[in-house]
């Protein structure tokens, strides 16, 4: 088993670090939150005094941070200055494609191999070790990172060169944001038309309207498998995080002159949902806003 530095123990990172420890790795964990460090220790990780201290003698460094500015700062000030050159660097944060490529270039200049490996699956999947990883980087770096990612997920897919993981993530989540809104609108209309919602689910989930947002993450309480809708839209994937990903997608669309009208409208609606006080509400809870 390997010595792994894990930096960023929030809602996603905490479960991911715990699964690496469960797999038998020596996980040196760091976060600015003492509470997060305490949870990591309870899960089998060894708390470190700083990000730099966590990286000492590490064979792999995994980061799960809130934004691109944090990734640039942690890598520039701690990881690249402290980790052994033989360590594989794995950033699982969701950040702009350009930032991922910049950090990878800086790492390569220092002699490191690095991948960007953002995730899909949410908090439950992070805790269960069933995340999907979309990985950008060289074929060699991907093979070096894959074993560690396998310990945290159910699927690890090489998307291409540096930044390709981030590109896949923002495209996937733009699709998810738009289809969730369409799913919510359809259930709201079905209800107004007098349809029984379970019956509508039974029909649409086996017809051409079927989507992951309906069959795996239904936004209606008591319909389909258990989802955050059954917990008053708590837990799962916060609306503020969906909005973050949609903004990244819109920035990428602007940079590449891509036409994304559905993505743009989804971003507008999630902005209104978040501004209305629902930043921490699961993103499927937007059905309440759409129903009025």
mmCIF file of N, CA and C in Angstrom, residues 120 134 166-185 208-214 217 237 241-250 253 259-267 269-270 283-284 286:
data_model
loop_
_atom_site.group_PDB
_atom_site.id
_atom_site.type_symbol
_atom_site.label_atom_id
_atom_site.label_comp_id
_atom_site.label_asym_id
_atom_site.label_seq_id
_atom_site.Cartn_x
_atom_site.Cartn_y
_atom_site.Cartn_z
ATOM 1 N N UNK A 120 -18.029 12.438 -10.675
ATOM 2 C CA UNK A 120 -19.486 12.493 -10.773
ATOM 3 C C UNK A 120 -20.034 11.474 -9.793
ATOM 4 N N UNK A 134 -13.456 11.224 -14.370
ATOM 5 C CA UNK A 134 -13.134 11.607 -15.740
ATOM 6 C C UNK A 134 -11.724 12.176 -15.706
ATOM 7 N N UNK A 166 -11.639 17.827 -16.888
ATOM 8 C CA UNK A 166 -12.478 18.983 -16.557
ATOM 9 C C UNK A 166 -13.462 19.288 -17.671
ATOM 10 N N UNK A 167 -13.025 19.153 -18.907
ATOM 11 C CA UNK A 167 -13.928 19.393 -20.039
ATOM 12 C C UNK A 167 -15.100 18.426 -20.006
ATOM 13 N N UNK A 168 -14.804 17.142 -19.746
ATOM 14 C CA UNK A 168 -15.871 16.138 -19.679
ATOM 15 C C UNK A 168 -16.817 16.432 -18.527
ATOM 16 N N UNK A 169 -16.264 16.858 -17.398
ATOM 17 C CA UNK A 169 -17.096 17.119 -16.211
ATOM 18 C C UNK A 169 -18.079 18.250 -16.466
ATOM 19 N N UNK A 170 -17.605 19.366 -17.016
ATOM 20 C CA UNK A 170 -18.518 20.500 -17.173
ATOM 21 C C UNK A 170 -19.557 20.228 -18.261
ATOM 22 N N UNK A 171 -19.186 19.459 -19.291
ATOM 23 C CA UNK A 171 -20.176 19.105 -20.310
ATOM 24 C C UNK A 171 -21.223 18.165 -19.724
ATOM 25 N N UNK A 172 -20.777 17.194 -18.943
ATOM 26 C CA UNK A 172 -21.704 16.257 -18.302
ATOM 27 C C UNK A 172 -22.664 16.997 -17.374
ATOM 28 N N UNK A 173 -22.146 17.914 -16.564
ATOM 29 C CA UNK A 173 -23.012 18.576 -15.591
ATOM 30 C C UNK A 173 -23.906 19.636 -16.221
ATOM 31 N N UNK A 174 -23.492 20.203 -17.348
ATOM 32 C CA UNK A 174 -24.407 21.071 -18.081
ATOM 33 C C UNK A 174 -25.599 20.256 -18.569
ATOM 34 N N UNK A 175 -25.317 19.058 -19.085
ATOM 35 C CA UNK A 175 -26.395 18.160 -19.523
ATOM 36 C C UNK A 175 -27.284 17.771 -18.352
ATOM 37 N N UNK A 176 -26.676 17.456 -17.205
ATOM 38 C CA UNK A 176 -27.440 17.077 -16.025
ATOM 39 C C UNK A 176 -28.322 18.228 -15.550
ATOM 40 N N UNK A 177 -27.764 19.441 -15.481
ATOM 41 C CA UNK A 177 -28.544 20.585 -15.018
ATOM 42 C C UNK A 177 -29.754 20.844 -15.903
ATOM 43 N N UNK A 178 -29.553 20.754 -17.211
ATOM 44 C CA UNK A 178 -30.656 21.015 -18.145
ATOM 45 C C UNK A 178 -31.701 19.917 -18.093
ATOM 46 N N UNK A 179 -31.266 18.646 -18.024
ATOM 47 C CA UNK A 179 -32.247 17.558 -17.995
ATOM 48 C C UNK A 179 -33.007 17.506 -16.672
ATOM 49 N N UNK A 180 -32.371 17.910 -15.584
ATOM 50 C CA UNK A 180 -33.101 17.946 -14.316
ATOM 51 C C UNK A 180 -34.215 18.977 -14.375
ATOM 52 N N UNK A 181 -33.937 20.130 -14.951
ATOM 53 C CA UNK A 181 -34.976 21.148 -15.080
ATOM 54 C C UNK A 181 -36.119 20.633 -15.955
ATOM 55 N N UNK A 182 -35.792 19.994 -17.060
ATOM 56 C CA UNK A 182 -36.838 19.447 -17.940
ATOM 57 C C UNK A 182 -37.642 18.373 -17.220
ATOM 58 N N UNK A 183 -36.970 17.552 -16.413
ATOM 59 C CA UNK A 183 -37.670 16.516 -15.644
ATOM 60 C C UNK A 183 -38.623 17.152 -14.643
ATOM 61 N N UNK A 184 -38.150 18.174 -13.943
ATOM 62 C CA UNK A 184 -38.998 18.866 -12.966
ATOM 63 C C UNK A 184 -40.204 19.520 -13.641
ATOM 64 N N UNK A 185 -39.977 20.152 -14.784
ATOM 65 C CA UNK A 185 -41.079 20.785 -15.513
ATOM 66 C C UNK A 185 -42.122 19.748 -15.930
ATOM 67 N N UNK A 208 -39.634 7.264 -24.248
ATOM 68 C CA UNK A 208 -38.571 8.078 -24.835
ATOM 69 C C UNK A 208 -38.144 9.247 -23.954
ATOM 70 N N UNK A 209 -38.924 9.563 -22.922
ATOM 71 C CA UNK A 209 -38.559 10.651 -22.019
ATOM 72 C C UNK A 209 -37.629 10.226 -20.901
ATOM 73 N N UNK A 210 -37.252 8.952 -20.880
ATOM 74 C CA UNK A 210 -36.405 8.434 -19.803
ATOM 75 C C UNK A 210 -35.070 9.171 -19.743
ATOM 76 N N UNK A 211 -34.616 9.468 -18.514
ATOM 77 C CA UNK A 211 -33.298 10.060 -18.299
ATOM 78 C C UNK A 211 -32.821 9.689 -16.900
ATOM 79 N N UNK A 212 -31.527 9.890 -16.653
ATOM 80 C CA UNK A 212 -30.968 9.620 -15.322
ATOM 81 C C UNK A 212 -31.662 10.478 -14.279
ATOM 82 N N UNK A 213 -31.985 11.721 -14.627
ATOM 83 C CA UNK A 213 -32.645 12.624 -13.690
ATOM 84 C C UNK A 213 -33.995 12.080 -13.243
ATOM 85 N N UNK A 214 -34.622 11.294 -14.079
ATOM 86 C CA UNK A 214 -35.912 10.713 -13.716
ATOM 87 C C UNK A 214 -35.753 9.377 -12.998
ATOM 88 N N UNK A 217 -32.684 9.725 -10.024
ATOM 89 C CA UNK A 217 -32.637 10.883 -9.128
ATOM 90 C C UNK A 217 -33.954 11.654 -9.203
ATOM 91 N N UNK A 237 -26.410 16.724 -4.035
ATOM 92 C CA UNK A 237 -25.584 17.673 -4.776
ATOM 93 C C UNK A 237 -26.195 19.059 -4.631
ATOM 94 N N UNK A 241 -23.398 24.113 -6.002
ATOM 95 C CA UNK A 241 -22.364 23.398 -6.746
ATOM 96 C C UNK A 241 -22.786 23.181 -8.193
ATOM 97 N N UNK A 242 -24.078 22.912 -8.408
ATOM 98 C CA UNK A 242 -24.562 22.822 -9.781
ATOM 99 C C UNK A 242 -24.377 24.161 -10.492
ATOM 100 N N UNK A 243 -24.686 25.240 -9.802
ATOM 101 C CA UNK A 243 -24.520 26.564 -10.401
ATOM 102 C C UNK A 243 -23.054 26.825 -10.729
ATOM 103 N N UNK A 244 -22.150 26.433 -9.830
ATOM 104 C CA UNK A 244 -20.715 26.587 -10.090
ATOM 105 C C UNK A 244 -20.322 25.881 -11.385
ATOM 106 N N UNK A 245 -20.783 24.631 -11.550
ATOM 107 C CA UNK A 245 -20.431 23.867 -12.742
ATOM 108 C C UNK A 245 -21.051 24.471 -14.000
ATOM 109 N N UNK A 246 -22.270 24.973 -13.883
ATOM 110 C CA UNK A 246 -22.907 25.609 -15.041
ATOM 111 C C UNK A 246 -22.179 26.900 -15.426
ATOM 112 N N UNK A 247 -21.707 27.638 -14.447
ATOM 113 C CA UNK A 247 -20.918 28.834 -14.757
ATOM 114 C C UNK A 247 -19.623 28.473 -15.480
ATOM 115 N N UNK A 248 -18.969 27.394 -15.014
ATOM 116 C CA UNK A 248 -17.755 26.935 -15.691
ATOM 117 C C UNK A 248 -18.065 26.557 -17.134
ATOM 118 N N UNK A 249 -19.205 25.891 -17.338
ATOM 119 C CA UNK A 249 -19.599 25.502 -18.692
ATOM 120 C C UNK A 249 -19.861 26.731 -19.553
ATOM 121 N N UNK A 250 -20.517 27.732 -18.982
ATOM 122 C CA UNK A 250 -20.804 28.948 -19.743
ATOM 123 C C UNK A 250 -19.521 29.715 -20.076
ATOM 124 N N UNK A 253 -17.983 27.829 -22.880
ATOM 125 C CA UNK A 253 -18.732 28.072 -24.112
ATOM 126 C C UNK A 253 -18.356 29.419 -24.720
ATOM 127 N N UNK A 259 -22.432 27.446 -28.924
ATOM 128 C CA UNK A 259 -23.807 27.899 -28.703
ATOM 129 C C UNK A 259 -24.483 26.934 -27.738
ATOM 130 N N UNK A 260 -24.781 27.387 -26.531
ATOM 131 C CA UNK A 260 -25.363 26.508 -25.495
ATOM 132 C C UNK A 260 -26.595 27.175 -24.871
ATOM 133 N N UNK A 261 -27.669 27.339 -25.640
ATOM 134 C CA UNK A 261 -28.855 28.029 -25.119
ATOM 135 C C UNK A 261 -29.521 27.312 -23.943
ATOM 136 N N UNK A 262 -29.579 25.980 -23.976
ATOM 137 C CA UNK A 262 -30.193 25.242 -22.876
ATOM 138 C C UNK A 262 -29.324 25.341 -21.617
ATOM 139 N N UNK A 263 -28.017 25.244 -21.796
ATOM 140 C CA UNK A 263 -27.116 25.392 -20.662
ATOM 141 C C UNK A 263 -27.213 26.777 -20.052
ATOM 142 N N UNK A 264 -27.323 27.800 -20.904
ATOM 143 C CA UNK A 264 -27.427 29.173 -20.422
ATOM 144 C C UNK A 264 -28.715 29.373 -19.633
ATOM 145 N N UNK A 265 -29.800 28.813 -20.134
ATOM 146 C CA UNK A 265 -31.079 28.954 -19.424
ATOM 147 C C UNK A 265 -31.049 28.202 -18.102
ATOM 148 N N UNK A 266 -30.420 27.025 -18.094
ATOM 149 C CA UNK A 266 -30.289 26.275 -16.841
ATOM 150 C C UNK A 266 -29.490 27.088 -15.822
ATOM 151 N N UNK A 267 -28.428 27.730 -16.267
ATOM 152 C CA UNK A 267 -27.618 28.555 -15.365
ATOM 153 C C UNK A 267 -28.444 29.697 -14.786
ATOM 154 N N UNK A 269 -31.706 29.778 -14.322
ATOM 155 C CA UNK A 269 -32.696 29.270 -13.376
ATOM 156 C C UNK A 269 -32.044 28.841 -12.059
ATOM 157 N N UNK A 270 -30.881 28.195 -12.128
ATOM 158 C CA UNK A 270 -30.205 27.815 -10.884
ATOM 159 C C UNK A 270 -29.678 29.039 -10.143
ATOM 160 N N UNK A 283 -29.933 20.028 -5.802
ATOM 161 C CA UNK A 283 -30.296 20.691 -7.054
ATOM 162 C C UNK A 283 -31.642 20.248 -7.609
ATOM 163 N N UNK A 284 -32.087 19.032 -7.249
ATOM 164 C CA UNK A 284 -33.399 18.577 -7.710
ATOM 165 C C UNK A 284 -34.533 19.351 -7.052
ATOM 166 N N UNK A 286 -35.102 22.271 -7.209
ATOM 167 C CA UNK A 286 -35.553 23.377 -8.065
ATOM 168 C C UNK A 286 -36.988 23.138 -8.548
#
